[in-house]
Short mmCIF file of C-alpha atoms in Angstrom, two decimals:
data_model
loop_
_atom_site.label_atom_id
_atom_site.label_comp_id
_atom_site.label_asym_id
_atom_site.label_seq_id
_atom_site.Cartn_x
_atom_site.Cartn_y
_atom_site.Cartn_z
CA UNK A 28 -18.92 -9.87 21.10
CA UNK A 29 -17.44 -7.47 23.67
CA UNK A 30 -14.59 -5.09 22.86
CA UNK A 31 -12.22 -7.26 24.88
CA UNK A 32 -13.29 -10.41 23.03
CA UNK A 33 -12.90 -8.60 19.70
CA UNK A 34 -9.32 -7.63 20.55
CA UNK A 35 -8.41 -11.16 21.63
CA UNK A 36 -9.94 -12.66 18.48
CA UNK A 37 -8.20 -10.16 16.21
CA UNK A 38 -4.77 -10.68 17.75
CA UNK A 39 -5.20 -14.45 17.84
CA UNK A 40 -5.91 -14.41 14.10
CA UNK A 41 -2.86 -12.24 13.53
CA UNK A 42 -0.65 -14.55 15.61
CA UNK A 43 -1.90 -17.69 13.88
CA UNK A 44 -2.42 -16.59 10.28
CA UNK A 45 -0.77 -13.26 9.40
CA UNK A 46 2.53 -12.91 11.24
CA UNK A 47 4.04 -16.43 10.89
CA UNK A 48 6.73 -16.50 8.24
CA UNK A 49 6.79 -12.73 8.01
CA UNK A 50 7.70 -11.41 11.48
CA UNK A 51 8.48 -13.65 14.43
CA UNK A 52 8.59 -10.62 16.75
CA UNK A 53 5.09 -9.50 15.80
CA UNK A 54 3.90 -13.10 16.12
CA UNK A 55 5.16 -13.17 19.72
CA UNK A 56 3.62 -9.80 20.55
CA UNK A 57 0.25 -10.81 19.13
CA UNK A 58 0.39 -14.08 21.07
CA UNK A 59 0.92 -12.04 24.25
CA UNK A 60 -2.27 -10.07 23.60
CA UNK A 61 -4.18 -13.24 22.81
CA UNK A 62 -3.11 -14.93 26.06
CA UNK A 63 -2.94 -11.96 28.47
CA UNK A 64 -6.34 -10.43 29.32
CA UNK A 65 -4.76 -7.41 31.04
CA UNK A 66 -2.88 -6.60 27.87
CA UNK A 67 -5.95 -7.03 25.68
CA UNK A 68 -7.86 -4.72 28.02
CA UNK A 69 -5.36 -1.92 27.34
CA UNK A 70 -5.73 -2.31 23.57
CA UNK A 71 -9.52 -2.41 23.90
CA UNK A 72 -9.30 1.25 24.99
CA UNK A 73 -8.00 2.18 21.52
CA UNK A 74 -10.74 3.03 18.96
CA UNK A 75 -11.51 -0.04 16.87
CA UNK A 76 -10.33 1.61 13.65
CA UNK A 77 -6.90 2.26 15.19
CA UNK A 78 -6.11 -0.98 16.98
CA UNK A 79 -4.85 -3.12 14.08
CA UNK A 80 -1.82 -5.15 15.21
CA UNK A 81 0.64 -3.59 12.71
CA UNK A 82 -0.43 -0.10 13.81
CA UNK A 83 -0.26 -0.76 17.55
CA UNK A 84 3.06 -2.56 17.20
CA UNK A 85 4.57 0.25 15.09
CA UNK A 86 3.41 2.84 17.64
CA UNK A 87 4.96 0.74 20.40
CA UNK A 88 8.31 0.78 18.63
CA UNK A 89 7.97 4.51 17.92
CA UNK A 90 7.49 5.15 21.64
CA UNK A 91 10.51 3.07 22.58
CA UNK A 92 9.18 -0.39 23.39
CA UNK A 93 11.92 -3.05 23.63
CA UNK A 94 12.01 -5.12 20.45
CA UNK A 95 12.37 -8.35 22.37
CA UNK A 96 10.15 -11.28 23.32
CA UNK A 97 6.47 -10.91 24.17
CA UNK A 98 6.85 -10.80 27.97
CA UNK A 99 9.11 -7.74 27.80
CA UNK A 100 6.76 -5.97 25.38
CA UNK A 101 3.73 -6.85 27.55
CA UNK A 102 5.38 -5.32 30.60
CA UNK A 103 6.22 -2.20 28.60
CA UNK A 104 2.60 -1.83 27.40
CA UNK A 105 1.20 -2.12 30.92
CA UNK A 106 3.66 0.54 32.10
CA UNK A 107 2.94 2.92 29.18
CA UNK A 108 -0.72 2.18 28.55
CA UNK A 109 -1.98 5.78 28.40
CA UNK A 110 0.72 6.89 25.95
CA UNK A 111 0.16 3.86 23.71
CA UNK A 112 -3.61 4.36 23.63
CA UNK A 113 -3.34 8.08 22.84
CA UNK A 114 -0.68 7.73 20.15
CA UNK A 115 -2.43 4.79 18.46
CA UNK A 116 -5.67 6.76 18.33
CA UNK A 117 -3.84 9.59 16.55
CA UNK A 118 -2.07 7.40 13.98
CA UNK A 119 -3.11 5.33 10.98
CA UNK A 120 -1.44 2.67 8.87
CA UNK A 121 0.12 4.50 5.92
CA UNK A 122 2.03 1.72 4.21
CA UNK A 123 3.73 3.33 1.22
CA UNK A 124 5.32 0.50 -0.73
CA UNK A 125 7.13 1.63 -3.90
CA UNK A 126 7.18 -2.00 -5.09
CA UNK A 127 3.54 -1.49 -6.09
CA UNK A 128 4.93 0.42 -9.07
CA UNK A 129 6.03 -2.95 -10.48
CA UNK A 130 2.34 -3.86 -10.69
CA UNK A 131 1.28 -0.41 -11.94
CA UNK A 132 3.90 -0.20 -14.70
CA UNK A 133 2.24 -2.54 -17.26
CA UNK A 134 -0.97 -0.51 -16.99
CA UNK A 135 0.86 2.82 -17.21
CA UNK A 136 2.66 1.52 -20.32
CA UNK A 137 -0.68 1.32 -22.14
CA UNK A 138 -1.31 5.06 -21.74
CA UNK A 139 0.00 7.67 -24.15
CA UNK A 140 2.19 10.25 -22.39
CA UNK A 141 3.24 12.56 -21.09
CA UNK A 142 1.40 11.63 -17.91
CA UNK A 143 0.10 13.69 -15.00
CA UNK A 144 -0.13 11.27 -12.07
CA UNK A 145 -2.64 11.68 -9.24
CA UNK A 146 -2.68 9.05 -6.47
CA UNK A 147 -5.46 8.58 -3.93
CA UNK A 148 -4.16 7.57 -0.50
CA UNK A 149 -0.68 8.74 -1.42
CA UNK A 150 0.91 8.72 2.06
CA UNK A 151 4.37 10.19 1.24
CA UNK A 152 3.87 9.76 -2.49
CA UNK A 153 6.36 6.95 -3.11
CA UNK A 154 4.15 5.41 -5.81
CA UNK A 155 4.21 8.67 -7.75
CA UNK A 156 7.74 8.01 -9.11
CA UNK A 157 7.37 5.00 -11.44
CA UNK A 158 9.70 6.72 -13.90
CA UNK A 159 12.51 7.07 -11.34
CA UNK A 160 12.80 3.41 -10.33
CA UNK A 161 14.47 0.38 -11.93
CA UNK A 162 12.54 -2.84 -12.56
CA UNK A 163 13.60 -6.47 -12.65
CA UNK A 164 10.90 -8.95 -13.69
CA UNK A 165 11.76 -12.65 -13.40
CA UNK A 166 9.89 -14.41 -16.22
CA UNK A 167 8.52 -17.95 -16.36
CA UNK A 168 11.51 -18.89 -18.50
CA UNK A 169 13.93 -17.78 -15.80
CA UNK A 170 15.06 -14.82 -17.88
CA UNK A 171 15.07 -11.39 -16.22
CA UNK A 172 13.42 -8.47 -17.96
CA UNK A 173 15.31 -5.26 -17.15
CA UNK A 174 13.91 -1.74 -17.33
CA UNK A 175 15.92 1.26 -16.15
CA UNK A 176 15.50 5.04 -16.36
CA UNK A 177 17.32 6.70 -19.25
CA UNK A 178 20.24 7.59 -16.98
CA UNK A 179 20.86 3.99 -15.93
CA UNK A 180 19.98 1.84 -12.92
CA UNK A 181 18.19 3.73 -10.15
CA UNK A 182 18.89 3.64 -6.39
CA UNK A 183 15.52 1.85 -6.04
CA UNK A 184 15.36 -1.50 -7.84
CA UNK A 185 11.94 -3.18 -7.82
CA UNK A 186 12.05 -6.96 -8.21
CA UNK A 187 8.90 -8.84 -9.19
CA UNK A 188 7.93 -12.11 -10.88
CA UNK A 189 6.04 -12.14 -14.19
CA UNK A 190 3.77 -14.94 -15.37
CA UNK A 191 1.88 -15.20 -18.64
CA UNK A 192 2.37 -13.43 -21.98
CA UNK A 193 4.98 -10.70 -22.14
CA UNK A 194 3.61 -7.26 -22.91
CA UNK A 195 5.10 -4.00 -24.06
CA UNK A 196 6.39 -2.04 -21.08
CA UNK A 197 8.31 1.18 -20.79
CA UNK A 198 8.90 3.76 -18.12
CA UNK A 199 6.35 6.56 -18.39
CA UNK A 200 7.12 10.24 -18.86
CA UNK A 201 5.64 11.82 -15.73
CA UNK A 202 5.43 15.61 -15.83
CA UNK A 203 3.20 16.23 -12.78
CA UNK A 204 2.82 14.34 -9.52
CA UNK A 205 0.10 14.86 -6.94
CA UNK A 206 -1.58 12.90 -4.19
CA UNK A 207 -4.55 13.08 -1.86
CA UNK A 208 -4.38 11.65 1.65
CA UNK A 209 -6.19 12.26 4.92
CA UNK A 210 -2.81 12.78 6.60
CA UNK A 211 -0.04 13.04 3.97
CA UNK A 212 3.55 12.45 4.99
CA UNK A 213 6.53 14.59 3.96
CA UNK A 214 9.57 12.69 2.69
CA UNK A 215 11.72 15.60 3.89
CA UNK A 216 10.50 15.30 7.50
CA UNK A 217 12.62 13.25 9.89
CA UNK A 218 9.57 12.39 11.99
CA UNK A 219 7.47 11.33 9.00
CA UNK A 220 10.28 9.22 7.60
CA UNK A 221 10.72 7.55 10.98
CA UNK A 222 7.02 6.71 11.15
CA UNK A 223 6.87 5.38 7.59
CA UNK A 224 9.91 3.15 7.95
CA UNK A 225 8.66 2.09 11.38
CA UNK A 226 5.59 0.57 9.72
CA UNK A 227 7.85 -2.03 8.14
CA UNK A 228 7.50 -5.27 10.08
CA UNK A 229 10.65 -6.52 11.81
CA UNK A 230 11.97 -9.38 9.71
CA UNK A 231 10.93 -8.01 6.30
CA UNK A 232 14.26 -8.16 4.53
CA UNK A 233 15.15 -5.26 2.24
CA UNK A 234 11.86 -3.40 2.55
CA UNK A 235 13.04 -0.65 4.90
CA UNK A 236 16.06 0.03 2.69
CA UNK A 237 13.83 0.24 -0.39
CA UNK A 238 11.49 2.72 1.31
CA UNK A 239 14.41 4.81 2.58
CA UNK A 240 15.85 5.06 -0.93
CA UNK A 241 12.45 5.95 -2.39
CA UNK A 242 11.99 8.62 0.27
CA UNK A 243 15.27 10.20 -0.87
CA UNK A 244 13.91 10.36 -4.43
CA UNK A 245 10.65 11.93 -3.26
CA UNK A 246 12.46 14.41 -1.01
CA UNK A 247 14.58 15.63 -3.93
CA UNK A 248 11.50 16.57 -5.95
CA UNK A 249 8.47 16.55 -3.61
CA UNK A 250 5.05 15.85 -5.12
CA UNK A 251 1.99 17.98 -4.50
CA UNK A 252 0.25 16.39 -1.50
CA UNK A 253 -3.25 17.56 -0.61
CA UNK A 254 -4.69 16.76 2.84
CA UNK A 255 -8.32 15.87 2.21
CA UNK A 256 -10.92 13.12 1.96
CA UNK A 257 -10.81 12.01 -1.67
CA UNK A 258 -14.42 10.83 -1.42
CA UNK A 259 -15.66 14.33 -0.61
CA UNK A 260 -17.37 16.24 -3.44
CA UNK A 261 -15.06 17.93 -5.96
CA UNK A 262 -11.80 17.02 -4.17
CA UNK A 263 -10.42 14.87 -7.01
CA UNK A 264 -11.91 17.06 -9.72
CA UNK A 265 -10.55 20.20 -8.09
CA UNK A 266 -6.97 18.95 -7.87
CA UNK A 267 -7.18 17.49 -11.37
CA UNK A 268 -7.73 21.02 -12.70
CA UNK A 269 -4.15 21.85 -11.70
CA UNK A 270 -2.66 19.15 -13.94
CA UNK A 271 -0.92 20.32 -17.13
CA UNK A 272 -3.54 20.44 -19.91
CA UNK A 273 -1.20 18.81 -22.45
CA UNK A 274 -0.64 15.71 -20.26
CA UNK A 275 -2.86 12.65 -19.84
CA UNK A 276 -4.21 12.65 -16.30
CA UNK A 277 -3.99 9.22 -14.66
CA UNK A 278 -5.69 8.68 -11.29
CA UNK A 279 -4.40 5.68 -9.33
CA UNK A 280 -6.00 3.92 -6.36
CA UNK A 281 -3.46 1.18 -5.50
CA UNK A 282 -4.85 -0.74 -2.55
CA UNK A 283 -6.56 2.25 -0.92
CA UNK A 284 -10.25 1.61 -1.67
CA UNK A 285 -10.42 -1.19 0.90
CA UNK A 286 -9.95 1.50 3.57
CA UNK A 287 -12.82 3.65 2.25
CA UNK A 288 -16.52 3.08 3.13
CA UNK A 289 -18.52 1.55 0.27
CA UNK A 290 -20.32 4.77 -0.72
CA UNK A 291 -16.99 6.59 -0.75
CA UNK A 292 -15.46 3.98 -3.03
CA UNK A 293 -18.14 4.58 -5.60
CA UNK A 294 -17.61 8.36 -5.48
CA UNK A 295 -13.84 8.00 -5.85
CA UNK A 296 -14.18 5.62 -8.80
CA UNK A 297 -16.67 7.89 -10.53
CA UNK A 298 -14.50 10.97 -9.95
CA UNK A 299 -11.36 9.17 -11.18
CA UNK A 300 -13.07 8.09 -14.39
CA UNK A 301 -14.53 11.54 -14.96
CA UNK A 302 -11.13 13.21 -14.47
CA UNK A 303 -8.96 10.99 -16.69
CA UNK A 304 -7.68 7.42 -16.92
CA UNK A 305 -8.05 5.23 -13.84
CA UNK A 306 -5.66 2.49 -12.64
CA UNK A 307 -6.45 0.42 -9.57
CA UNK A 308 -5.17 -2.56 -7.59
CA UNK A 309 -8.02 -4.11 -5.59
CA UNK A 310 -9.47 -7.35 -4.31
CA UNK A 311 -11.90 -8.60 -6.99
CA UNK A 312 -14.95 -8.47 -4.71
CA UNK A 313 -14.28 -5.05 -3.27
CA UNK A 314 -16.41 -3.03 -5.71
CA UNK A 315 -18.27 -3.26 -9.00
CA UNK A 316 -16.02 -0.93 -10.95
CA UNK A 317 -14.84 -3.67 -13.31
CA UNK A 318 -15.96 -3.62 -16.95
CA UNK A 319 -16.80 -7.31 -16.69
CA UNK A 320 -17.62 -9.29 -13.54
CA UNK A 321 -14.68 -11.21 -12.07
CA UNK A 322 -15.23 -14.91 -11.45
CA UNK A 323 -14.06 -15.17 -7.84
CA UNK A 324 -13.97 -18.97 -7.99
CA UNK A 325 -11.29 -18.83 -10.72
CA UNK A 326 -9.29 -16.00 -9.13
CA UNK A 327 -6.10 -16.69 -7.11
CA UNK A 328 -6.95 -16.19 -3.43
CA UNK A 329 -3.76 -14.26 -2.67
CA UNK A 330 -3.97 -11.87 -5.63
CA UNK A 331 -5.62 -8.53 -6.31
CA UNK A 332 -6.83 -7.32 -9.70
CA UNK A 333 -4.86 -4.75 -11.71
CA UNK A 334 -7.22 -2.82 -13.95
CA UNK A 335 -7.11 0.11 -16.36
CA UNK A 336 -10.41 1.98 -16.66
CA UNK A 337 -12.09 -1.09 -15.17
CA UNK A 338 -10.54 -3.54 -17.66
CA UNK A 339 -8.80 -6.26 -15.67
CA UNK A 340 -5.28 -6.82 -16.97
CA UNK A 341 -3.55 -8.99 -14.41
CA UNK A 342 -3.69 -10.74 -11.06
CA UNK A 343 -1.04 -9.13 -8.87
CA UNK A 344 0.43 -9.44 -5.42
CA UNK A 345 -1.14 -6.60 -3.37
CA UNK A 346 2.30 -5.09 -2.77
CA UNK A 347 3.65 -5.70 -6.28
CA UNK A 348 5.97 -8.69 -5.88
CA UNK A 349 4.16 -10.72 -8.58
CA UNK A 350 2.27 -10.01 -11.81
CA UNK A 351 0.20 -12.70 -13.55
CA UNK A 352 -0.92 -11.30 -16.91
CA UNK A 353 -4.39 -12.54 -17.83
CA UNK A 354 -4.68 -14.56 -21.06
CA UNK A 355 -7.74 -12.51 -22.10
CA UNK A 356 -6.01 -9.14 -21.60
CA UNK A 357 -4.98 -7.42 -24.81
CA UNK A 358 -1.43 -6.37 -25.48
CA UNK A 359 0.54 -9.61 -25.46
CA UNK A 360 3.77 -9.75 -27.42
CA UNK A 361 3.22 -13.36 -28.32
#
């Protein structure tokens, strides 16, 4: 398959399967690439690892593309092709969804604190503040389970559904926050905030506001963010040495391992386990870091696995909007 054919196929799949129901604007833009060879030829100039539709579309908006129908965007791309290619090649998707904390919280609740939190692929570090957010879990019964910080409801309220047995949950005591990312973002930077919120798809109700509010929390007490490849030797172990010795170090990899080559995944998992406790959110078939093999045929197709030290606890929405506690996971309240 040629580069041009690969672009057309990728954007056709996005237009038909990924954008519908989530962003009508991105659906139209992807359809334009699929049906306009000249447009696809421009995107074929972008390195393959940087031409994902959400990335190219976010860069377009960053550079001032009109957020209107596909024909207008297509004309803009053809007129600004060099700038779009260069900027896309320099950027990466750094989705930093604080709602993932709603999936992480039940695993964090099983760890004795205080906690030193180290996230791999941290972006701006918005998943390093699980203790600063409020949570609202809608249970199977229709009842809402409410968890707030000690001072009351937080500016960021994370809403998620909960299925299966209820388990003990509480907000952790986090005394140290650090992250590793190839290109970390600074919540205090206007440019970084603009890029991060620009990665939100047009039409995603409430998500931009949630990220903006979480950025304010991170900006008020910035985490330690280390620019490095977490799969490189001694990177995780070296940063872990800075954690307070009287805290339990917890290394999290929420959704990041899919973006790491297979050998690198293994090194990150091994380093996380060697450094402390390890919490991950991953597709079941992504790696073999689970304590017991996951039966893919019995696993919900739209869910990732939440695991603590390789023990699978729940099937979760990749971005945290749903938690399905597994019947065989310990810790049920009845």
